[in-house]
Structures are given as C-alpha cells and as structure tokens.
Amino acid sequence: MGAHSVPKRRRTALAGTVGAALIAALLFTPAADGAPRSADACRTAETRLPRGDCGPFWQVVAEDFNGDRVPLGAFSDCDHAPDTQAAYCGGLSGKYRDNWWAYPTGWRDTANDRDRDVVGVYHPEDTVSVGPAPSGDGRMRIRLWRPQDGGPVHSAAVVPRAVMQMKYGKYSARIKVTRPAPGYKSAWLHYGAGCEMDHPEGEWTGELTAFHHPCGGGEQGYFPGAGDWTRWHTVSTEWTPGHVRFFVDGRQIGHDTRNVPDTALSWVMQNESALEGPGAAPGSSAQLEVTWVAAYTYGWK
C-alpha cells in the first residue's frame, strides 16, 4: 500500500478550555484521603500498569515491557496481511510477534497528503525498540528521525494485535517524550468508515490534545490543553455505544456523543512527521517512551 494516512483535521473547537475545566471540576474529585480520584472506569491514574477487569471492561492487553529486549531491526518484514487481525512482523519472535504489528516499511505518513515541505515514511525497523531504562523500568522506545541529507522523516506506528478490528473498548498507556524536537508528533487513533477518534494527539513540543471526528462528517470535537508531552502522563480512551471519553491522568478532558463509531476499528499508536509548525530539521531526532500499555474489550458482563 503506497499511502496510509488519515483525514484532514479542522481546528475549530467544539469543546475548548472552559468546557474541559468544567468537566474536570465535576469529575476529578478528591477521594476521602484528599488524593485525586480518577474519573475513568478503571481508576487509571497511577504510574503502575493496571491489571484486571473493571466495570464493563475485560482486560486483553497488559504489557509493561519489563525484562524484555527487542533491538532495533526486529520490527521488520511487517507487510504480512496488513491491517487485518492476521497481520504480523516477520522480524519479531515470541510474544512480540504474537502481540504486536507495525505499519510496514514504505507506507507514507499523514503529512504526504498535506502541503508540507517535510513528510515521513514508516520505518519500524529503525525506529522501534524495547529495553530497560537506566532505572531498570522496561520501555518501548519510538525514536523518530530525519536523515542528515534531508530525506523523509522515519516514522513509526505500532499496533497491539489483540485489539485490532475490535468494536468498543478501553485503551490506556503511560507515555513521555524524553527527547523533544520540532517537527515530530503523535496521533494515536481509531479510524475508518468515515469515523475517527484521536487521543493523544499533538506535536511533541506542544500539549496533548484529543479529537473526535463524527462518523459521516460534522464539526469535530476538539479537547486541548491536557498536559505537556515531556512529562509522564497516563492517557486513556473509553469507547462505548454512543460515547467516546478521553482521560489524562484520570481526569476526563473530553466527551462526545455525536455519531460515535459502531463498527470494528483498530487502535493505532501512530507517530509521524508534524502537520503544523516547522518540519523536522535534517539530522534531527525525537523520542517517545512507553512504560506500559493496557487495553480492554467492552461488555463482557
């Protein structure tokens, strides 16, 4: 497939800073001991990987990357049954081959469909690795970079296979941009059939935002100002019949009910060249780290 990009986004806000503040005041209430109490279904606000089912959600992914090493080069040969539940990367082995897929080398990122001077091409083999931090904490590292000669950015989009083509669910991760640079961004998303939900999204030198693009069109839901990419945050999306809710560190930052998807979609942890602001400079790089990922099916009770 020559291109793999998502629809153009408009920046008109449906729910802005005032709305987000009101939601926070109503839902992010203190517990009896004075500590913040998470508003999401699993109370996901701690730094540790949450384990087990919660409310209407049944956990199917619980990955903390501890004890694992996946070197650069292993996320390769990913063009097997792409974008289906049978997709896999031939360069991976063991549980990572079973549990993870990535957009294959050569697919173009979203910037290729925009009027951008700097665009990107997906290269999971030289952008994605897994290993311990100096503290010993396991991390998935996503290092995007632009060649010194000024060629396209090397982008990366990784996909947990257990939640590919799944209808509804809860999707959480703990993330931080440990090396920021202009020209790089994320848009972790569900999209297809004229629908799109994005969280978190934004240039890595700015703030986390969330978007909901109602199925069939209409004004987008835009939920900005949720935090700085260069700090650790726990991000969650809850997608249930007729509702999509976005959380950062247990605080609900957005909620939309307009034409929410009711068809199976995949969760794509997409990281790519920026769509706004300056493009990545030749020879530059930036890095996002993920310390855990958790995902859940919906309606198991």
mmCIF file of C-alpha atoms in Angstrom:
data_model
loop_
_atom_site.group_PDB
_atom_site.id
_atom_site.type_symbol
_atom_site.label_atom_id
_atom_site.label_comp_id
_atom_site.label_asym_id
_atom_site.label_seq_id
_atom_site.Cartn_x
_atom_site.Cartn_y
_atom_site.Cartn_z
ATOM 1 C CA MET A 1 0.000 0.000 0.000
ATOM 2 C CA GLY A 2 1.518 3.284 -1.080
ATOM 3 C CA ALA A 3 -0.194 5.587 1.413
ATOM 4 C CA HIS A 4 -1.698 5.184 4.840
ATOM 5 C CA SER A 5 -2.939 8.469 6.170
ATOM 6 C CA VAL A 6 -5.918 9.911 7.965
ATOM 7 C CA PRO A 7 -8.402 12.637 7.032
ATOM 8 C CA LYS A 8 -7.541 16.330 7.255
ATOM 9 C CA ARG A 9 -8.328 17.863 10.637
ATOM 10 C CA ARG A 10 -10.025 21.193 11.205
ATOM 11 C CA ARG A 11 -9.075 23.117 14.334
ATOM 12 C CA THR A 12 -12.457 24.684 15.152
ATOM 13 C CA ALA A 13 -13.129 23.766 18.769
ATOM 14 C CA LEU A 14 -16.374 22.140 19.833
ATOM 15 C CA ALA A 15 -15.269 21.739 23.451
ATOM 16 C CA GLY A 16 -12.466 24.076 24.482
ATOM 17 C CA THR A 17 -10.627 25.061 27.595
ATOM 18 C CA VAL A 18 -13.709 26.283 29.506
ATOM 19 C CA GLY A 19 -15.578 23.052 28.829
ATOM 20 C CA ALA A 20 -12.583 20.953 29.821
ATOM 21 C CA ALA A 21 -12.219 22.881 33.066
ATOM 22 C CA LEU A 22 -15.884 22.330 33.895
ATOM 23 C CA ILE A 23 -15.583 18.613 33.239
ATOM 24 C CA ALA A 24 -12.510 18.454 35.461
ATOM 25 C CA ALA A 25 -14.291 20.251 38.277
ATOM 26 C CA LEU A 26 -17.259 17.881 38.115
ATOM 27 C CA LEU A 27 -15.451 14.585 37.634
ATOM 28 C CA PHE A 28 -11.902 14.824 39.015
ATOM 29 C CA THR A 29 -12.974 14.971 42.646
ATOM 30 C CA PRO A 30 -10.747 14.195 45.625
ATOM 31 C CA ALA A 31 -11.019 10.912 47.464
ATOM 32 C CA ALA A 32 -11.604 10.762 51.207
ATOM 33 C CA ASP A 33 -7.862 10.976 51.873
ATOM 34 C CA GLY A 34 -7.548 14.096 49.698
ATOM 35 C CA ALA A 35 -5.800 12.339 46.792
ATOM 36 C CA PRO A 36 -7.246 12.803 43.309
ATOM 37 C CA ARG A 37 -9.735 10.093 42.331
ATOM 38 C CA SER A 38 -9.660 9.008 38.718
ATOM 39 C CA ALA A 39 -12.842 9.548 36.749
ATOM 40 C CA ASP A 40 -12.297 6.699 34.295
ATOM 41 C CA ALA A 41 -13.857 3.265 34.644
ATOM 42 C CA CYS A 42 -10.633 1.586 35.820
ATOM 43 C CA ARG A 43 -9.468 4.468 38.025
ATOM 44 C CA THR A 44 -6.322 4.570 35.881
ATOM 45 C CA ALA A 45 -4.150 7.340 37.324
ATOM 46 C CA GLU A 46 -1.243 5.521 38.960
ATOM 47 C CA THR A 47 2.178 5.046 37.400
ATOM 48 C CA ARG A 48 1.953 1.248 37.567
ATOM 49 C CA LEU A 49 0.401 -0.971 34.928
ATOM 50 C CA PRO A 50 -3.241 -1.647 35.865
ATOM 51 C CA ARG A 51 -4.145 -5.325 35.919
ATOM 52 C CA GLY A 52 -7.542 -6.981 35.868
ATOM 53 C CA ASP A 53 -11.036 -6.245 34.636
ATOM 54 C CA CYS A 54 -13.030 -3.182 35.676
ATOM 55 C CA GLY A 55 -16.646 -2.155 35.249
ATOM 56 C CA PRO A 56 -17.807 -3.234 31.800
ATOM 57 C CA PHE A 57 -14.229 -3.713 30.539
ATOM 58 C CA TRP A 58 -12.322 -7.005 30.271
ATOM 59 C CA GLN A 59 -8.544 -6.667 30.045
ATOM 60 C CA VAL A 60 -6.947 -8.275 26.982
ATOM 61 C CA VAL A 61 -3.604 -6.384 26.873
ATOM 62 C CA ALA A 62 -1.339 -5.811 29.892
ATOM 63 C CA GLU A 63 2.228 -5.066 28.755
ATOM 64 C CA ASP A 64 4.844 -3.380 30.933
ATOM 65 C CA PHE A 65 7.874 -4.262 28.737
ATOM 66 C CA ASN A 66 9.806 -5.387 31.839
ATOM 67 C CA GLY A 67 12.580 -7.915 31.274
ATOM 68 C CA ASP A 68 12.233 -7.691 27.510
ATOM 69 C CA ARG A 69 14.697 -6.628 24.834
ATOM 70 C CA VAL A 70 13.666 -6.088 21.246
ATOM 71 C CA PRO A 71 16.565 -4.487 19.379
ATOM 72 C CA LEU A 72 16.333 -2.071 16.503
ATOM 73 C CA GLY A 73 15.812 -4.079 13.358
ATOM 74 C CA ALA A 74 13.372 -6.587 14.851
ATOM 75 C CA PHE A 75 10.213 -4.685 13.884
ATOM 76 C CA SER A 76 10.795 -5.602 10.232
ATOM 77 C CA ASP A 77 9.104 -7.578 7.451
ATOM 78 C CA CYS A 78 5.706 -6.299 8.625
ATOM 79 C CA ASP A 79 3.905 -6.459 5.273
ATOM 80 C CA HIS A 80 2.033 -9.681 6.099
ATOM 81 C CA ALA A 81 -1.792 -9.461 5.953
ATOM 82 C CA PRO A 82 -1.555 -5.723 6.766
ATOM 83 C CA ASP A 83 -4.389 -4.021 8.610
ATOM 84 C CA THR A 84 -6.051 -7.326 9.491
ATOM 85 C CA GLN A 85 -6.115 -9.460 12.640
ATOM 86 C CA ALA A 86 -3.689 -11.819 10.878
ATOM 87 C CA ALA A 87 -1.036 -9.093 10.434
ATOM 88 C CA TYR A 88 2.454 -9.781 11.798
ATOM 89 C CA CYS A 89 6.086 -8.689 11.547
ATOM 90 C CA GLY A 90 8.351 -11.493 10.339
ATOM 91 C CA GLY A 91 11.373 -9.983 12.108
ATOM 92 C CA LEU A 92 9.778 -10.380 15.539
ATOM 93 C CA SER A 93 9.722 -13.585 17.560
ATOM 94 C CA GLY A 94 7.962 -14.989 20.603
ATOM 95 C CA LYS A 95 5.339 -12.912 22.351
ATOM 96 C CA TYR A 96 6.195 -9.760 20.415
ATOM 97 C CA ARG A 97 5.441 -11.484 17.126
ATOM 98 C CA ASP A 98 2.192 -12.734 18.657
ATOM 99 C CA ASN A 99 1.184 -9.444 20.252
ATOM 100 C CA TRP A 100 2.464 -6.574 18.081
ATOM 101 C CA TRP A 101 2.337 -5.361 14.496
ATOM 102 C CA ALA A 102 3.625 -2.147 12.867
ATOM 103 C CA TYR A 103 2.891 -0.235 9.698
ATOM 104 C CA PRO A 104 5.248 -1.740 7.113
ATOM 105 C CA THR A 105 8.338 -0.010 5.791
ATOM 106 C CA GLY A 106 7.433 2.216 2.875
ATOM 107 C CA TRP A 107 3.932 3.262 3.870
ATOM 108 C CA ARG A 108 3.664 7.048 3.789
ATOM 109 C CA ASP A 109 2.632 9.078 6.829
ATOM 110 C CA THR A 110 -0.179 11.633 7.019
ATOM 111 C CA ALA A 111 1.971 14.628 6.044
ATOM 112 C CA ASN A 112 2.234 13.251 2.496
ATOM 113 C CA ASP A 113 -1.392 14.256 1.911
ATOM 114 C CA ARG A 114 -0.840 17.806 3.134
ATOM 115 C CA ASP A 115 1.000 20.779 1.742
ATOM 116 C CA ARG A 116 4.097 20.075 3.873
ATOM 117 C CA ASP A 117 7.728 20.598 2.938
ATOM 118 C CA VAL A 118 8.784 17.740 5.232
ATOM 119 C CA VAL A 119 6.938 14.418 5.083
ATOM 120 C CA GLY A 120 7.564 10.978 6.503
ATOM 121 C CA VAL A 121 7.685 7.296 5.603
ATOM 122 C CA TYR A 122 7.097 4.482 8.082
ATOM 123 C CA HIS A 123 10.260 2.606 9.059
ATOM 124 C CA PRO A 124 9.535 0.428 12.125
ATOM 125 C CA GLU A 125 12.817 -1.432 11.695
ATOM 126 C CA ASP A 126 14.944 1.587 12.626
ATOM 127 C CA THR A 127 12.567 3.490 14.922
ATOM 128 C CA VAL A 128 11.040 0.975 17.394
ATOM 129 C CA SER A 129 12.839 -0.971 20.135
ATOM 130 C CA VAL A 130 12.177 -2.342 23.634
ATOM 131 C CA GLY A 131 14.563 -2.407 26.582
ATOM 132 C CA PRO A 132 15.180 -1.193 30.136
ATOM 133 C CA ALA A 133 15.730 2.403 31.166
ATOM 134 C CA PRO A 134 18.716 3.156 33.460
ATOM 135 C CA SER A 135 16.294 2.675 36.362
ATOM 136 C CA GLY A 136 15.517 -0.831 35.123
ATOM 137 C CA ASP A 137 11.973 0.061 34.082
ATOM 138 C CA GLY A 138 11.028 -1.596 30.783
ATOM 139 C CA ARG A 139 10.188 0.779 27.925
ATOM 140 C CA MET A 140 9.099 0.698 24.328
ATOM 141 C CA ARG A 141 11.136 3.409 22.617
ATOM 142 C CA ILE A 142 9.905 5.123 19.474
ATOM 143 C CA ARG A 143 12.710 7.250 18.063
ATOM 144 C CA LEU A 144 11.708 9.235 15.001
ATOM 145 C CA TRP A 145 14.460 10.831 12.937
ATOM 146 C CA ARG A 146 15.239 12.640 9.707
ATOM 147 C CA PRO A 147 18.323 11.755 7.673
ATOM 148 C CA GLN A 148 21.177 14.212 7.502
ATOM 149 C CA ASP A 149 20.668 14.532 3.747
ATOM 150 C CA GLY A 150 17.174 15.960 4.286
ATOM 151 C CA GLY A 151 15.134 12.961 3.171
ATOM 152 C CA PRO A 152 11.739 11.986 4.622
ATOM 153 C CA VAL A 153 11.269 11.531 8.365
ATOM 154 C CA HIS A 154 11.416 7.917 9.544
ATOM 155 C CA SER A 155 8.005 7.466 11.215
ATOM 156 C CA ALA A 156 6.536 4.640 13.301
ATOM 157 C CA ALA A 157 3.044 3.296 14.000
ATOM 158 C CA VAL A 158 2.708 0.253 16.263
ATOM 159 C CA VAL A 159 -0.475 -1.741 16.803
ATOM 160 C CA PRO A 160 -1.393 -4.149 19.640
ATOM 161 C CA ARG A 161 -2.769 -7.145 17.747
ATOM 162 C CA ALA A 162 -5.273 -8.191 20.428
ATOM 163 C CA VAL A 163 -7.370 -5.073 19.801
ATOM 164 C CA MET A 164 -7.178 -4.947 16.019
ATOM 165 C CA GLN A 165 -10.604 -4.696 14.401
ATOM 166 C CA MET A 166 -12.398 -4.541 17.750
ATOM 167 C CA LYS A 167 -15.723 -2.789 18.388
ATOM 168 C CA TYR A 168 -15.674 -0.623 21.547
ATOM 169 C CA GLY A 169 -13.188 -0.912 24.391
ATOM 170 C CA LYS A 170 -10.818 0.941 26.690
ATOM 171 C CA TYR A 171 -7.264 1.856 25.647
ATOM 172 C CA SER A 172 -4.618 3.165 28.059
ATOM 173 C CA ALA A 173 -0.876 3.825 28.151
ATOM 174 C CA ARG A 174 1.732 5.715 30.149
ATOM 175 C CA ILE A 175 3.928 7.857 27.918
ATOM 176 C CA LYS A 176 6.547 10.596 27.839
ATOM 177 C CA VAL A 177 8.537 12.370 25.149
ATOM 178 C CA THR A 178 12.049 12.032 26.559
ATOM 179 C CA ARG A 179 13.754 13.822 23.681
ATOM 180 C CA PRO A 180 11.650 16.592 22.085
ATOM 181 C CA ALA A 181 12.431 18.336 18.812
ATOM 182 C CA PRO A 182 10.322 20.405 16.406
ATOM 183 C CA GLY A 183 8.696 18.538 13.545
ATOM 184 C CA TYR A 184 7.522 15.335 15.252
ATOM 185 C CA LYS A 185 4.076 14.362 16.556
ATOM 186 C CA SER A 186 1.707 11.596 17.603
ATOM 187 C CA ALA A 187 -1.878 10.802 16.678
ATOM 188 C CA TRP A 188 -2.904 7.619 18.463
ATOM 189 C CA LEU A 189 -6.196 6.810 16.853
ATOM 190 C CA HIS A 190 -9.106 4.671 15.777
ATOM 191 C CA TYR A 191 -10.305 5.489 12.277
ATOM 192 C CA GLY A 192 -12.227 4.062 9.362
ATOM 193 C CA ALA A 193 -15.693 4.026 7.781
ATOM 194 C CA GLY A 194 -15.756 7.845 7.837
ATOM 195 C CA CYS A 195 -15.096 7.948 11.611
ATOM 196 C CA GLU A 196 -12.077 8.945 13.696
ATOM 197 C CA MET A 197 -11.104 9.245 17.362
ATOM 198 C CA ASP A 198 -7.619 10.602 18.235
ATOM 199 C CA HIS A 199 -6.029 10.542 21.688
ATOM 200 C CA PRO A 200 -3.427 11.615 22.474
ATOM 201 C CA GLU A 201 -2.573 13.827 19.519
ATOM 202 C CA GLY A 202 -0.196 16.739 19.070
ATOM 203 C CA GLU A 203 3.264 17.959 18.169
ATOM 204 C CA TRP A 204 5.767 16.672 20.724
ATOM 205 C CA THR A 205 6.929 20.203 21.592
ATOM 206 C CA GLY A 206 3.360 21.242 22.499
ATOM 207 C CA GLU A 207 0.442 19.892 24.509
ATOM 208 C CA LEU A 208 -1.573 16.682 24.414
ATOM 209 C CA THR A 209 -4.962 17.091 22.773
ATOM 210 C CA ALA A 210 -7.850 14.814 21.814
ATOM 211 C CA PHE A 211 -10.187 14.876 18.806
ATOM 212 C CA HIS A 212 -13.418 13.217 17.788
ATOM 213 C CA HIS A 213 -14.427 13.367 14.116
ATOM 214 C CA PRO A 214 -18.059 12.200 13.996
ATOM 215 C CA CYS A 215 -18.896 9.443 11.535
ATOM 216 C CA GLY A 216 -20.097 10.890 8.256
ATOM 217 C CA GLY A 217 -18.711 14.372 8.935
ATOM 218 C CA GLY A 218 -19.752 17.316 11.054
ATOM 219 C CA GLU A 219 -17.851 19.633 13.360
ATOM 220 C CA GLN A 220 -15.046 17.895 15.189
ATOM 221 C CA GLY A 221 -14.812 17.640 18.932
ATOM 222 C CA TYR A 222 -11.533 19.279 19.992
ATOM 223 C CA PHE A 223 -10.255 18.939 23.557
ATOM 224 C CA PRO A 224 -6.958 20.819 24.107
ATOM 225 C CA GLY A 225 -4.552 21.654 26.871
ATOM 226 C CA ALA A 226 -4.300 18.316 28.659
ATOM 227 C CA GLY A 227 -0.596 18.459 29.538
ATOM 228 C CA ASP A 228 2.969 18.684 28.263
ATOM 229 C CA TRP A 229 4.313 15.783 26.173
ATOM 230 C CA THR A 230 7.656 15.989 28.006
ATOM 231 C CA ARG A 231 6.111 14.868 31.318
ATOM 232 C CA TRP A 232 4.858 11.387 32.183
ATOM 233 C CA HIS A 233 1.122 11.026 31.596
ATOM 234 C CA THR A 234 -1.393 8.206 31.727
ATOM 235 C CA VAL A 235 -3.729 8.534 28.738
ATOM 236 C CA SER A 236 -6.970 6.607 28.227
ATOM 237 C CA THR A 237 -9.782 6.428 25.690
ATOM 238 C CA GLU A 238 -13.098 4.797 26.577
ATOM 239 C CA TRP A 239 -15.267 3.919 23.575
ATOM 240 C CA THR A 240 -18.718 2.557 24.385
ATOM 241 C CA PRO A 241 -22.034 2.553 22.483
ATOM 242 C CA GLY A 242 -22.851 6.169 21.691
ATOM 243 C CA HIS A 243 -19.992 7.627 23.755
ATOM 244 C CA VAL A 244 -16.288 8.385 23.489
ATOM 245 C CA ARG A 245 -14.445 9.750 26.517
ATOM 246 C CA PHE A 246 -10.839 10.917 26.784
ATOM 247 C CA PHE A 247 -8.769 10.932 30.013
ATOM 248 C CA VAL A 248 -5.346 12.218 31.053
ATOM 249 C CA ASP A 249 -4.021 11.138 34.453
ATOM 250 C CA GLY A 250 -7.532 10.060 35.438
ATOM 251 C CA ARG A 251 -9.099 13.420 34.550
ATOM 252 C CA GLN A 252 -11.777 13.427 31.859
ATOM 253 C CA ILE A 253 -10.751 16.031 29.277
ATOM 254 C CA GLY A 254 -13.415 15.315 26.667
ATOM 255 C CA HIS A 255 -16.694 13.508 25.965
ATOM 256 C CA ASP A 256 -18.679 13.302 22.728
ATOM 257 C CA THR A 257 -21.866 11.501 21.747
ATOM 258 C CA ARG A 258 -22.318 12.646 18.150
ATOM 259 C CA ASN A 259 -22.200 9.798 15.600
ATOM 260 C CA VAL A 260 -19.744 7.725 17.613
ATOM 261 C CA PRO A 261 -18.379 4.730 15.635
ATOM 262 C CA ASP A 262 -20.331 1.485 15.923
ATOM 263 C CA THR A 263 -18.080 -0.649 13.755
ATOM 264 C CA ALA A 264 -14.868 -2.557 14.496
ATOM 265 C CA LEU A 265 -11.700 -0.412 14.351
ATOM 266 C CA SER A 266 -8.030 -0.917 15.245
ATOM 267 C CA TRP A 267 -6.057 1.067 17.837
ATOM 268 C CA VAL A 268 -3.039 2.542 16.048
ATOM 269 C CA MET A 269 -0.249 4.096 18.143
ATOM 270 C CA GLN A 270 0.786 6.404 15.298
ATOM 271 C CA ASN A 271 3.863 8.662 15.472
ATOM 272 C CA GLU A 272 4.946 10.715 12.487
ATOM 273 C CA SER A 273 6.138 13.968 10.959
ATOM 274 C CA ALA A 274 4.387 17.113 12.144
ATOM 275 C CA LEU A 275 1.321 18.529 10.403
ATOM 276 C CA GLU A 276 1.709 22.028 11.862
ATOM 277 C CA GLY A 277 4.646 24.300 12.627
ATOM 278 C CA PRO A 278 8.191 23.735 11.392
ATOM 279 C CA GLY A 279 9.225 20.486 9.789
ATOM 280 C CA ALA A 280 11.912 18.296 11.303
ATOM 281 C CA ALA A 281 15.416 19.588 10.616
ATOM 282 C CA PRO A 282 17.866 17.400 8.655
ATOM 283 C CA GLY A 283 19.790 15.208 11.080
ATOM 284 C CA SER A 284 17.336 15.750 13.946
ATOM 285 C CA SER A 285 15.562 13.128 16.046
ATOM 286 C CA ALA A 286 12.982 12.898 18.836
ATOM 287 C CA GLN A 287 11.936 10.070 21.126
ATOM 288 C CA LEU A 288 8.736 8.914 22.804
ATOM 289 C CA GLU A 289 8.855 6.250 25.525
ATOM 290 C CA VAL A 290 6.000 3.997 26.623
ATOM 291 C CA THR A 291 6.320 2.284 30.004
ATOM 292 C CA TRP A 292 3.091 0.272 29.807
ATOM 293 C CA VAL A 293 0.070 -0.407 27.605
ATOM 294 C CA ALA A 294 -3.311 -1.782 28.724
ATOM 295 C CA ALA A 295 -6.399 -2.466 26.620
ATOM 296 C CA TYR A 296 -9.827 -3.922 27.275
ATOM 297 C CA THR A 297 -12.828 -5.282 25.433
ATOM 298 C CA TYR A 298 -16.280 -3.918 26.294
ATOM 299 C CA GLY A 299 -19.478 -5.524 27.530
ATOM 300 C CA TRP A 300 -18.158 -8.756 28.944
ATOM 301 C CA LYS A 301 -20.721 -8.848 31.771
#
